[in-house]
Short mmCIF file of C-alpha atoms and ligand atoms in Angstrom, two decimals:
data_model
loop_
_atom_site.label_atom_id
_atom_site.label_comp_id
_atom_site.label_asym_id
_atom_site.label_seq_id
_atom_site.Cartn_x
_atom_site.Cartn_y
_atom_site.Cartn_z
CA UNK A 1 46.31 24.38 21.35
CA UNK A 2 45.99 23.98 25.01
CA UNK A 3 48.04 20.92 25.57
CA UNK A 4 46.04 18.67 27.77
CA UNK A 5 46.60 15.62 30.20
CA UNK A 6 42.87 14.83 31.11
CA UNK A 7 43.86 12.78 34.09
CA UNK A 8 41.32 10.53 35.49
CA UNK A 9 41.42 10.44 39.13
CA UNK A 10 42.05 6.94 40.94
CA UNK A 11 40.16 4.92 39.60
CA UNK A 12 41.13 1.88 41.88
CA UNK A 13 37.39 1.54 41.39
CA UNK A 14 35.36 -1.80 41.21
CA UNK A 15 33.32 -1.34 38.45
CA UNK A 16 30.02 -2.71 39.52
CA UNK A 17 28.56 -4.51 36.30
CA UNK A 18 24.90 -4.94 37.38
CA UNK A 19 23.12 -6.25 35.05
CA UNK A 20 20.37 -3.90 33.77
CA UNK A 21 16.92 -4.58 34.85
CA UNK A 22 17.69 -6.98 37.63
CA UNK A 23 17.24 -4.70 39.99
CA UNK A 24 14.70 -2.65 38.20
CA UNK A 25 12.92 -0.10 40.99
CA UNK A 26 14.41 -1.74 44.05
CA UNK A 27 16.84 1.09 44.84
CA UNK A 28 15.83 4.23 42.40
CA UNK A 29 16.69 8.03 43.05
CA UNK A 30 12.95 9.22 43.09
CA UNK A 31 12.77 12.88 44.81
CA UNK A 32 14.08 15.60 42.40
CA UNK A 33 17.24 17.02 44.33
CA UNK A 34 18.52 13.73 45.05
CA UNK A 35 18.97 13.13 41.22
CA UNK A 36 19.93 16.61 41.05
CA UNK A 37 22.50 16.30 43.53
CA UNK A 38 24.35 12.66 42.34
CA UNK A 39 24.04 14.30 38.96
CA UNK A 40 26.32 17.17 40.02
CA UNK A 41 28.49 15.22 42.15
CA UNK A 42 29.08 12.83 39.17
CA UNK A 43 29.78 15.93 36.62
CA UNK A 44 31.61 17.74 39.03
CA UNK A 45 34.83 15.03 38.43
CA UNK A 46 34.51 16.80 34.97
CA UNK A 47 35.13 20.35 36.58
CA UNK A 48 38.57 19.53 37.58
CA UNK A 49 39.91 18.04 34.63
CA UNK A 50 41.94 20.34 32.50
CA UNK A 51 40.71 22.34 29.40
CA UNK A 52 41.78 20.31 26.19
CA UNK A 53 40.70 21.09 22.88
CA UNK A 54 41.18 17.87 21.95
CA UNK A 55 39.93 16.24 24.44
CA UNK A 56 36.25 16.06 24.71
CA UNK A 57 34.75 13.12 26.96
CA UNK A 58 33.14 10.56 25.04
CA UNK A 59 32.51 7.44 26.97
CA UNK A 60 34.15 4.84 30.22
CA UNK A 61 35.90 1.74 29.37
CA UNK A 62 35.68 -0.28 32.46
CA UNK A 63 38.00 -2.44 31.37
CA UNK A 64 40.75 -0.39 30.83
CA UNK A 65 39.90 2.26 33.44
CA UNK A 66 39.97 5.38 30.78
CA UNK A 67 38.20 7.87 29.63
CA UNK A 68 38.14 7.94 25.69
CA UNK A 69 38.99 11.22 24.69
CA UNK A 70 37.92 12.95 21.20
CA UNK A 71 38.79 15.97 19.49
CA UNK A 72 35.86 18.32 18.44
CA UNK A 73 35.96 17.21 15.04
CA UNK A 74 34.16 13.69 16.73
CA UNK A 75 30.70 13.39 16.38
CA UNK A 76 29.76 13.54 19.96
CA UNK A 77 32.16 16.40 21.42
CA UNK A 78 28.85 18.57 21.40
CA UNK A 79 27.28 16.44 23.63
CA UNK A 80 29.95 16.80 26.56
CA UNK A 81 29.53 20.56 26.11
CA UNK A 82 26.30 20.33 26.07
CA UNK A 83 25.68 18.05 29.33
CA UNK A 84 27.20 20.91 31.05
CA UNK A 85 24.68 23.56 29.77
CA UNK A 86 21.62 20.98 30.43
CA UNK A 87 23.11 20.72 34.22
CA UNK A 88 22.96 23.85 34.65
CA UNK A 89 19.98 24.28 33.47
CA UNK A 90 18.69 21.71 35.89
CA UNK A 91 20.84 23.24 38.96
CA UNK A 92 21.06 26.74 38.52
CA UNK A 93 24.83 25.75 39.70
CA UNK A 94 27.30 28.78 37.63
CA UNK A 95 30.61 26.32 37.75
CA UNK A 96 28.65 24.30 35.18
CA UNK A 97 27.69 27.00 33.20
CA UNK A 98 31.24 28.76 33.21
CA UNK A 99 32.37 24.95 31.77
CA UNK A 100 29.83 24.84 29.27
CA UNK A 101 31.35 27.96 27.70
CA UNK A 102 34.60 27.02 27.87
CA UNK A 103 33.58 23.84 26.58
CA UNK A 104 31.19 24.90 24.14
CA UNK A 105 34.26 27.57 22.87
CA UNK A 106 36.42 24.64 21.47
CA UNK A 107 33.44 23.82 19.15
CA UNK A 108 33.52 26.67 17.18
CA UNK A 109 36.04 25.41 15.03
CA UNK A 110 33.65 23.25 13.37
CA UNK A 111 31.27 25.34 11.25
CA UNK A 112 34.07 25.31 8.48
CA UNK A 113 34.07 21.06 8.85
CA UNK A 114 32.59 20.15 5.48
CA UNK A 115 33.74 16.87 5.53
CA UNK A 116 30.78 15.59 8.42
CA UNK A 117 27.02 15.75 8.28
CA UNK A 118 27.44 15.43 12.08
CA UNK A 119 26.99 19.44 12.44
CA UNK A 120 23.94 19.34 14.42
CA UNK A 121 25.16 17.08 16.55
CA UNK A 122 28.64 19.68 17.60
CA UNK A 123 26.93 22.65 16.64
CA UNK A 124 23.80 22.44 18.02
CA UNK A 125 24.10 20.80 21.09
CA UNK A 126 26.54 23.16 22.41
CA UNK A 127 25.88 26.44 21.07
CA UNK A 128 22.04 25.45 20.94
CA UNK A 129 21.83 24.34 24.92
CA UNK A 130 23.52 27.69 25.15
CA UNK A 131 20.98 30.13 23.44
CA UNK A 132 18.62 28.22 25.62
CA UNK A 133 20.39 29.54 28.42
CA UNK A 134 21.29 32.84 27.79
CA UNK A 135 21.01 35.53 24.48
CA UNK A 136 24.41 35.74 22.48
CA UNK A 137 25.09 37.28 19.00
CA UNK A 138 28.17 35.10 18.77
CA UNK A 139 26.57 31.98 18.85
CA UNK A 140 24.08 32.82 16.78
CA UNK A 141 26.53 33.90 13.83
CA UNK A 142 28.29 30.37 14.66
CA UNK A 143 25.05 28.46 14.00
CA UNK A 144 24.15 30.21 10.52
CA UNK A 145 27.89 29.70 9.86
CA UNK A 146 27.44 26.00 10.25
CA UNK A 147 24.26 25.82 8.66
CA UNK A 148 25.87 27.40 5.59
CA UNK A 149 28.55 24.68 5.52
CA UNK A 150 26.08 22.13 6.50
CA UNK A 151 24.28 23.17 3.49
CA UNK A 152 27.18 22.28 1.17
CA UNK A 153 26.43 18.51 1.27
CA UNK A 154 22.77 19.13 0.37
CA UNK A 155 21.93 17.20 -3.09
CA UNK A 156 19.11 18.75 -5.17
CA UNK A 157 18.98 16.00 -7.49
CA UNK A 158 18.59 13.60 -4.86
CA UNK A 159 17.32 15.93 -2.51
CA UNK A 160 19.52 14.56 0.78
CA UNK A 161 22.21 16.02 2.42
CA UNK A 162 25.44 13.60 2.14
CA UNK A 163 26.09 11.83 5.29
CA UNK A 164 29.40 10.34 4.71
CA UNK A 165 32.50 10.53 2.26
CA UNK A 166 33.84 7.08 3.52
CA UNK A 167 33.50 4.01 1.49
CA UNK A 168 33.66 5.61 -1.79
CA UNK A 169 34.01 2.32 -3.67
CA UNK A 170 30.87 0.62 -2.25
CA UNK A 171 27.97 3.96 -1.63
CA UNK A 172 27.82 6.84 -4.35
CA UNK A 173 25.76 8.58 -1.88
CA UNK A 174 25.20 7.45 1.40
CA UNK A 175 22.53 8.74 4.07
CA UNK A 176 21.49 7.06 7.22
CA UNK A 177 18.93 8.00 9.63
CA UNK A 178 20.67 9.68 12.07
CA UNK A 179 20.88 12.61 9.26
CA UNK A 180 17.38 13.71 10.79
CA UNK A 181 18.83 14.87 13.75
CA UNK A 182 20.85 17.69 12.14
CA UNK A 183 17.64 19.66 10.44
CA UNK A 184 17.25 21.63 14.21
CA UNK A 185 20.57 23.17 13.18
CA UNK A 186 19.37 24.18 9.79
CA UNK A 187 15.63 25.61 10.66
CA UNK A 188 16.90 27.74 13.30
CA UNK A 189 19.68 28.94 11.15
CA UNK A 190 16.80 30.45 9.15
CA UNK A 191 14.70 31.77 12.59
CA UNK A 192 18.14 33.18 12.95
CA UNK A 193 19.41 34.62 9.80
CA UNK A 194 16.08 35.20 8.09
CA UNK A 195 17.12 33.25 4.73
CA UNK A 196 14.92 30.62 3.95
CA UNK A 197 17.55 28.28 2.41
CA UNK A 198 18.26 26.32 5.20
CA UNK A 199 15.20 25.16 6.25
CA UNK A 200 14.07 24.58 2.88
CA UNK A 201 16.66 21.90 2.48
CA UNK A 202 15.72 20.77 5.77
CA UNK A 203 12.24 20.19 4.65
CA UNK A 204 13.69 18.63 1.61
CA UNK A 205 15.79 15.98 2.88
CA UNK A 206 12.79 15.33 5.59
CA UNK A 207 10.41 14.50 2.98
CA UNK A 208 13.19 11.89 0.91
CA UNK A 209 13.86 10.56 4.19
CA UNK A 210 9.83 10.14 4.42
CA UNK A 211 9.85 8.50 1.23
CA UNK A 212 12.43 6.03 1.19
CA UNK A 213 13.68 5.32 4.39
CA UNK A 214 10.85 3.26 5.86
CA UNK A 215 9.73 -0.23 6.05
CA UNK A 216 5.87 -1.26 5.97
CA UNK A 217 5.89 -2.12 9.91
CA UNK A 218 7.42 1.16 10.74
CA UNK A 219 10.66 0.59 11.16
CA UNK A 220 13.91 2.24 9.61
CA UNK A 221 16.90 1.27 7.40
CA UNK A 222 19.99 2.59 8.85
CA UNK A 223 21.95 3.64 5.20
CA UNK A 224 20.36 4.70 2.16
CA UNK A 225 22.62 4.96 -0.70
CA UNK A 226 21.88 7.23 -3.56
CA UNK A 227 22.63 7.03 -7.44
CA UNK A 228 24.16 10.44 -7.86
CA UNK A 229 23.03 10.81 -11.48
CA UNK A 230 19.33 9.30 -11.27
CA UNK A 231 18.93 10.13 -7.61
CA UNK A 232 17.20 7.00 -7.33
CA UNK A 233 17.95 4.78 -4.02
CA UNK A 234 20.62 1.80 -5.00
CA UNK A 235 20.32 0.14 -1.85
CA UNK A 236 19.46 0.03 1.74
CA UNK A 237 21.76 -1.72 4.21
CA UNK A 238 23.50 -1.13 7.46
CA UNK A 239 26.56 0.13 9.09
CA UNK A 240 25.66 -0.28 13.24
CA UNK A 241 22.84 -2.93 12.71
CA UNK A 242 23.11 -6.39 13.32
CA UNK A 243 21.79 -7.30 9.17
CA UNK A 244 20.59 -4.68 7.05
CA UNK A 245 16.89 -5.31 7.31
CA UNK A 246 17.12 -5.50 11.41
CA UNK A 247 15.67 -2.61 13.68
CA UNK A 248 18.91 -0.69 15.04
CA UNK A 249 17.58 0.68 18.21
CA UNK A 250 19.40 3.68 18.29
CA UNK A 251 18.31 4.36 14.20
CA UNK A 252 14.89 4.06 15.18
CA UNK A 253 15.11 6.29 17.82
CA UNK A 254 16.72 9.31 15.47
CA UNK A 255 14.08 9.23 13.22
CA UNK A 256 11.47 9.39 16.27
CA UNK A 257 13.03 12.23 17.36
CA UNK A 258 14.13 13.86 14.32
CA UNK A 259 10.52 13.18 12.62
CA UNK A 260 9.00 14.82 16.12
CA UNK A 261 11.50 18.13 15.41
CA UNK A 262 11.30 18.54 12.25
CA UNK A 263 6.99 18.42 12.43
CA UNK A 264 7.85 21.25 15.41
CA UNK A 265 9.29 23.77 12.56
CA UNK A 266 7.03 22.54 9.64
CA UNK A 267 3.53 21.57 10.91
CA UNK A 268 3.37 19.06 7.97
CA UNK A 269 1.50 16.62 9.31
CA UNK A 270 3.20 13.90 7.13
CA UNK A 271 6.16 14.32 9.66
CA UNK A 272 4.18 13.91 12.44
CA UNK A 273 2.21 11.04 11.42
CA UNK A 274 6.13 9.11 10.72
CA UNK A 275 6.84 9.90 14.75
CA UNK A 276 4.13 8.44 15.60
CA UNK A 277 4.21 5.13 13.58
CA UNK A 278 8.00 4.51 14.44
CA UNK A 279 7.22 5.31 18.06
CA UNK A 280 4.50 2.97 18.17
CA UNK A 281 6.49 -0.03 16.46
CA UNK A 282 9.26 1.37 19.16
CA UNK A 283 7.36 1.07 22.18
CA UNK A 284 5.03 -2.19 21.62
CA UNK A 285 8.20 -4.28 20.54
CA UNK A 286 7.68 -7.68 21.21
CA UNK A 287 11.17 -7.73 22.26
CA UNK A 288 11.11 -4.13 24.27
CA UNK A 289 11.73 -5.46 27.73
CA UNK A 290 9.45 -4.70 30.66
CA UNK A 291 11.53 -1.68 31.99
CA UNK A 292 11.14 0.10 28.42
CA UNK A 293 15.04 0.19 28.00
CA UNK A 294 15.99 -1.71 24.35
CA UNK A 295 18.26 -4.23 23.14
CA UNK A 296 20.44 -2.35 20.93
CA UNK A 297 19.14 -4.32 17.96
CA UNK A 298 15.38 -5.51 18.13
CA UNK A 299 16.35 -8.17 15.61
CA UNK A 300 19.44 -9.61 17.17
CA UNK A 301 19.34 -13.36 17.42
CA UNK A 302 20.94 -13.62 20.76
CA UNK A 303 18.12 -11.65 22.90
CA UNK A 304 17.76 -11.61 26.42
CA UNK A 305 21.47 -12.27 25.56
CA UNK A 306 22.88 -9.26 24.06
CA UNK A 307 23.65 -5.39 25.17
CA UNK A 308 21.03 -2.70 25.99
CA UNK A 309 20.95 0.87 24.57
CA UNK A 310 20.47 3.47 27.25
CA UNK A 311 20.82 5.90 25.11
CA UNK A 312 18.17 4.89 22.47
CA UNK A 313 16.06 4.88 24.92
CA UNK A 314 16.72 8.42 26.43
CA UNK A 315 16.85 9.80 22.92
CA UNK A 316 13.03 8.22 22.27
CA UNK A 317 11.80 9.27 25.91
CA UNK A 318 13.13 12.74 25.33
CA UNK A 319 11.28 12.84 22.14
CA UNK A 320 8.05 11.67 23.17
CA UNK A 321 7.69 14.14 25.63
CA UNK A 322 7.48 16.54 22.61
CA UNK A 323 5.39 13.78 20.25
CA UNK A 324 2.75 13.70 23.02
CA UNK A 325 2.10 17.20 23.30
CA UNK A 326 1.00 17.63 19.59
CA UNK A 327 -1.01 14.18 19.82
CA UNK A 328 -1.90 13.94 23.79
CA UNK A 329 -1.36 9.91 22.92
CA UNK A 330 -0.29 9.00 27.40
CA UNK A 331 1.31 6.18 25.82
CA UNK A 332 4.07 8.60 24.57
CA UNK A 333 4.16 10.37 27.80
CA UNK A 334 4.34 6.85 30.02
CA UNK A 335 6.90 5.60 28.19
CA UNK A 336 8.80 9.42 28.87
CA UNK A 337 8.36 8.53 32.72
CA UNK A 338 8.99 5.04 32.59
CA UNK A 339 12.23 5.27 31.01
CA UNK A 340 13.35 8.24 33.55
CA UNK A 341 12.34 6.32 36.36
CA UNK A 342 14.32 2.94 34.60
CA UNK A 343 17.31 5.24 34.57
CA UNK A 344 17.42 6.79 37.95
CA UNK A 345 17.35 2.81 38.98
CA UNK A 346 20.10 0.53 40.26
CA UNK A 347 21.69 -1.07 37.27
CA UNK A 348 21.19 1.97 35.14
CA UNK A 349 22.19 5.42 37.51
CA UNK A 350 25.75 4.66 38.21
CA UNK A 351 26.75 4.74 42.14
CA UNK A 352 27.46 7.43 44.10
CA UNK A 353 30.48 6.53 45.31
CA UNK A 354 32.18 5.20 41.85
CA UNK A 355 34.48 7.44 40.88
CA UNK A 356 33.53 7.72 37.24
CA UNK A 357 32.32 10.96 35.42
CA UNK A 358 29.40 9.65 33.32
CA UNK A 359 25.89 9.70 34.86
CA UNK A 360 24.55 6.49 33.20
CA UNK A 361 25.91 3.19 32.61
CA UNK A 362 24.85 0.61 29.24
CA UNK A 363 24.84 2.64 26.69
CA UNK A 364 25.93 0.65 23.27
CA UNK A 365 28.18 2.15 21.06
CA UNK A 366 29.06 1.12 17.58
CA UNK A 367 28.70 -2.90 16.49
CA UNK A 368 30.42 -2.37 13.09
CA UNK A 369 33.67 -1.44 15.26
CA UNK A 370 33.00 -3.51 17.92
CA UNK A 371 33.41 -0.21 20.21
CA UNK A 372 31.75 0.58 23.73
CA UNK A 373 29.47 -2.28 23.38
CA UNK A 374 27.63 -1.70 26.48
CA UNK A 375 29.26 1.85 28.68
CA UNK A 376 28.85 4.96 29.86
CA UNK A 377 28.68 7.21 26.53
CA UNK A 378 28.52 10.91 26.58
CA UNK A 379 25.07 10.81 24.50
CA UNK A 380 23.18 8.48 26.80
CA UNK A 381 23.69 11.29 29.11
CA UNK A 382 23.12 13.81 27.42
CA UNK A 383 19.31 12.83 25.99
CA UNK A 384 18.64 11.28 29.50
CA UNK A 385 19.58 15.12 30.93
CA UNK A 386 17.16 16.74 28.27
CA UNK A 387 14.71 14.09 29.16
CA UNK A 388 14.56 15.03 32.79
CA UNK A 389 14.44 18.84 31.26
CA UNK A 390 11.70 18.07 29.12
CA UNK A 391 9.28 16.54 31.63
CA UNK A 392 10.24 18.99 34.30
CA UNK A 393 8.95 21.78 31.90
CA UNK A 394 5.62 19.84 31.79
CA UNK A 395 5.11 19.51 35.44
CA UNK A 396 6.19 15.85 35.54
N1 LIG B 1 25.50 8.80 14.53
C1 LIG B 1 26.19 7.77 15.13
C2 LIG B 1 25.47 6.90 16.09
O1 LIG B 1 24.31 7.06 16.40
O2 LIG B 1 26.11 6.00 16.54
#
């Protein structure tokens, strides 16, 4: 194990806390190279720091000053490999590219994790960005590895894949929402491989997800738990919510995009008709501000008073650029534009001249652990870099 000290430059910084929205489209990064170009120069801190296995970037505590650090067995060390893929993709610039592999390398070590759902997540988002980018055997083997241990927590009485092994005493079975987003993983493990297994569960646990997850105004539970013998559902609560029948923005926004994905590799309309009822309870919110970014929770008490969630709303923009070419809806492709232009805006896009690595500031981490409530997180990044991707590719 490389042994690490992932220094973070002086930050004698002033953290400037502006409030998101107040300055909404005052002072945005418009032209294409000048987002380009801050994105680099914000990434390119993360070029000098020193390889660590077990230290992926995760998110910015302001007020501490640090970087939290997480080994690749976290859920989001994918994402940090794969922001440097995406900016490369955006750039064309090889230093990002020969981190992304180095990055991406430290991953590997996780197609054996059984313990996790989370393999889409690590897997995909590194080795994934990086079939995007260039043809290689190795990752492909890694991906049907990981899709074969992935496939371990699949349930055929229940037909779910097991999200978590915590909290035995309270959940027989638990699945939440976010599950959705590791099905990528398992139908390209069978473009891949050729064996129809994985996508078959995929397909499976989509259509119990279909079935149980949802409430009558479109919205999603965050945790479904499962009787293990009946495979009925013995209750729906939350973990990250603010009650267990509220609208976790974040939850809603993994079953926009995983619903979007999974109609991609299936065609069942069934899939595509759940997008586009979540996105639409999503994006006419009474209580979706103006500048299309969320409250973490659409049912917490304390709104205009509470945290945003940057990255719920890069991970529905990024979907909806997909949703709206299978339905041509422009209200899935204005909200796609709105939210990049919220994001390259003051109070969002974080300085220039701050000296910390993240590209994007209030992002909302986990309530139940009262943990970066309102930062710079690796995964607001990393859907807000796909986003800009996504509507590049469409001539936006
Ligand atoms: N899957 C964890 C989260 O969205 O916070």
């Amino acid at each position: 194990m490389i042994r690490v000290s992932f220094f973070i430059m002086g930050f004698t910084l002033l953290f400037i806390a502006c409030k998101p929205g107040d300055e909404k489209k005052k002072d945005s990064v418009s032209n294409e190279d000048e987002i380009n170009n801050l994105i680099k120069k914000r990434y390119s801190k993360f070029l000098d720091y020193e390889l660590d296995s077990t230290a992926f970037a995760r998110s910015y505590n302001p007020k501490t000053n640090t970087i939290k650090k997480v080994p690749s067995s976290n859920w989001t060390s994918g994402f940090f490999a794969g922001n440097f893929w995406q900016i490369y993709r955006l750039t064309g610039d090889d230093s990002f590219k020969e981190s992304a592999k180095a990055w991406t390398a430290f991953v590997e070590r996780e197609k054996y994790n059984d313990r996790t759902h989370d393999m889409g997540f690590k897997i995909f988002c590194s080795y994934g960005n990086g079939l995007k980018v260039e043809a290689n055997k190795a990752y492909e083997d890694i991906i049907v590895k990981s899709a074969k241990t992935l496939a371990t927590r699949f349930d055929e009485n229940i037909g779910s894949i097991r999200s978590w092994d915590w909290n035995e005493d309270v959940w027989q079975f638990p699945v939440i929402i976010d599950n959705m987003m590791n099905l990528e993983l398992l139908f390209e493990a069978t473009k891949i491989s050729g064996d129809s297994t994985f996508h078959k569960i995929a397909e499976r646990h989509a259509v119990t997800t279909l079935k149980n997850h949802f409430r009558e105004d479109g919205s999603t539970w965050h945790v479904l738990d499962y009787d293990t013998i009946s495979g009925n559902v013995r209750a729906r609560v939350t973990h990250q919510g603010i009650h267990d029948d509220s609208a976790w923005a974040r939850g809603q926004a993994w079953a926009i995009n995983g619903f979007t994905t999974t109609y991609r590799y299936t065609k069942d309309k069934r899939f595509l008709n759940r997008a586009v009822a979540t996105a639409n309870y999503f994006i006419n919110h009474k209580n979706l501000p103006e500048d299309g970014i969320p409250y973490w929770d659409f049912d917490h008490p304390d709104i205009p008073n509470t945290s945003r969630d940057v990255s719920a709303a890069a991970i529905v923009a990024s979907g909806l650029t997909e949703l709206y070419q299978y339905t041509k809806d422009d209200t899935f492709i204005n909200y796609s534009k709105k939210v990049a232009e919220s994001l390259k805006s003051t109070g969002y896009i974080l300085p220039e001249d701050l000296d910390v690595p993240f590209i994007l500031d209030h992002s909302f981490g986990d309530w139940s652990h009262k943990v970066e409530m309102d930062e710079p997180i690796v995964y607001g990044d990393y859907y807000f870099l796909e986003l800009l991707i996504r509507l590049k590719a469409l001539g936006f």
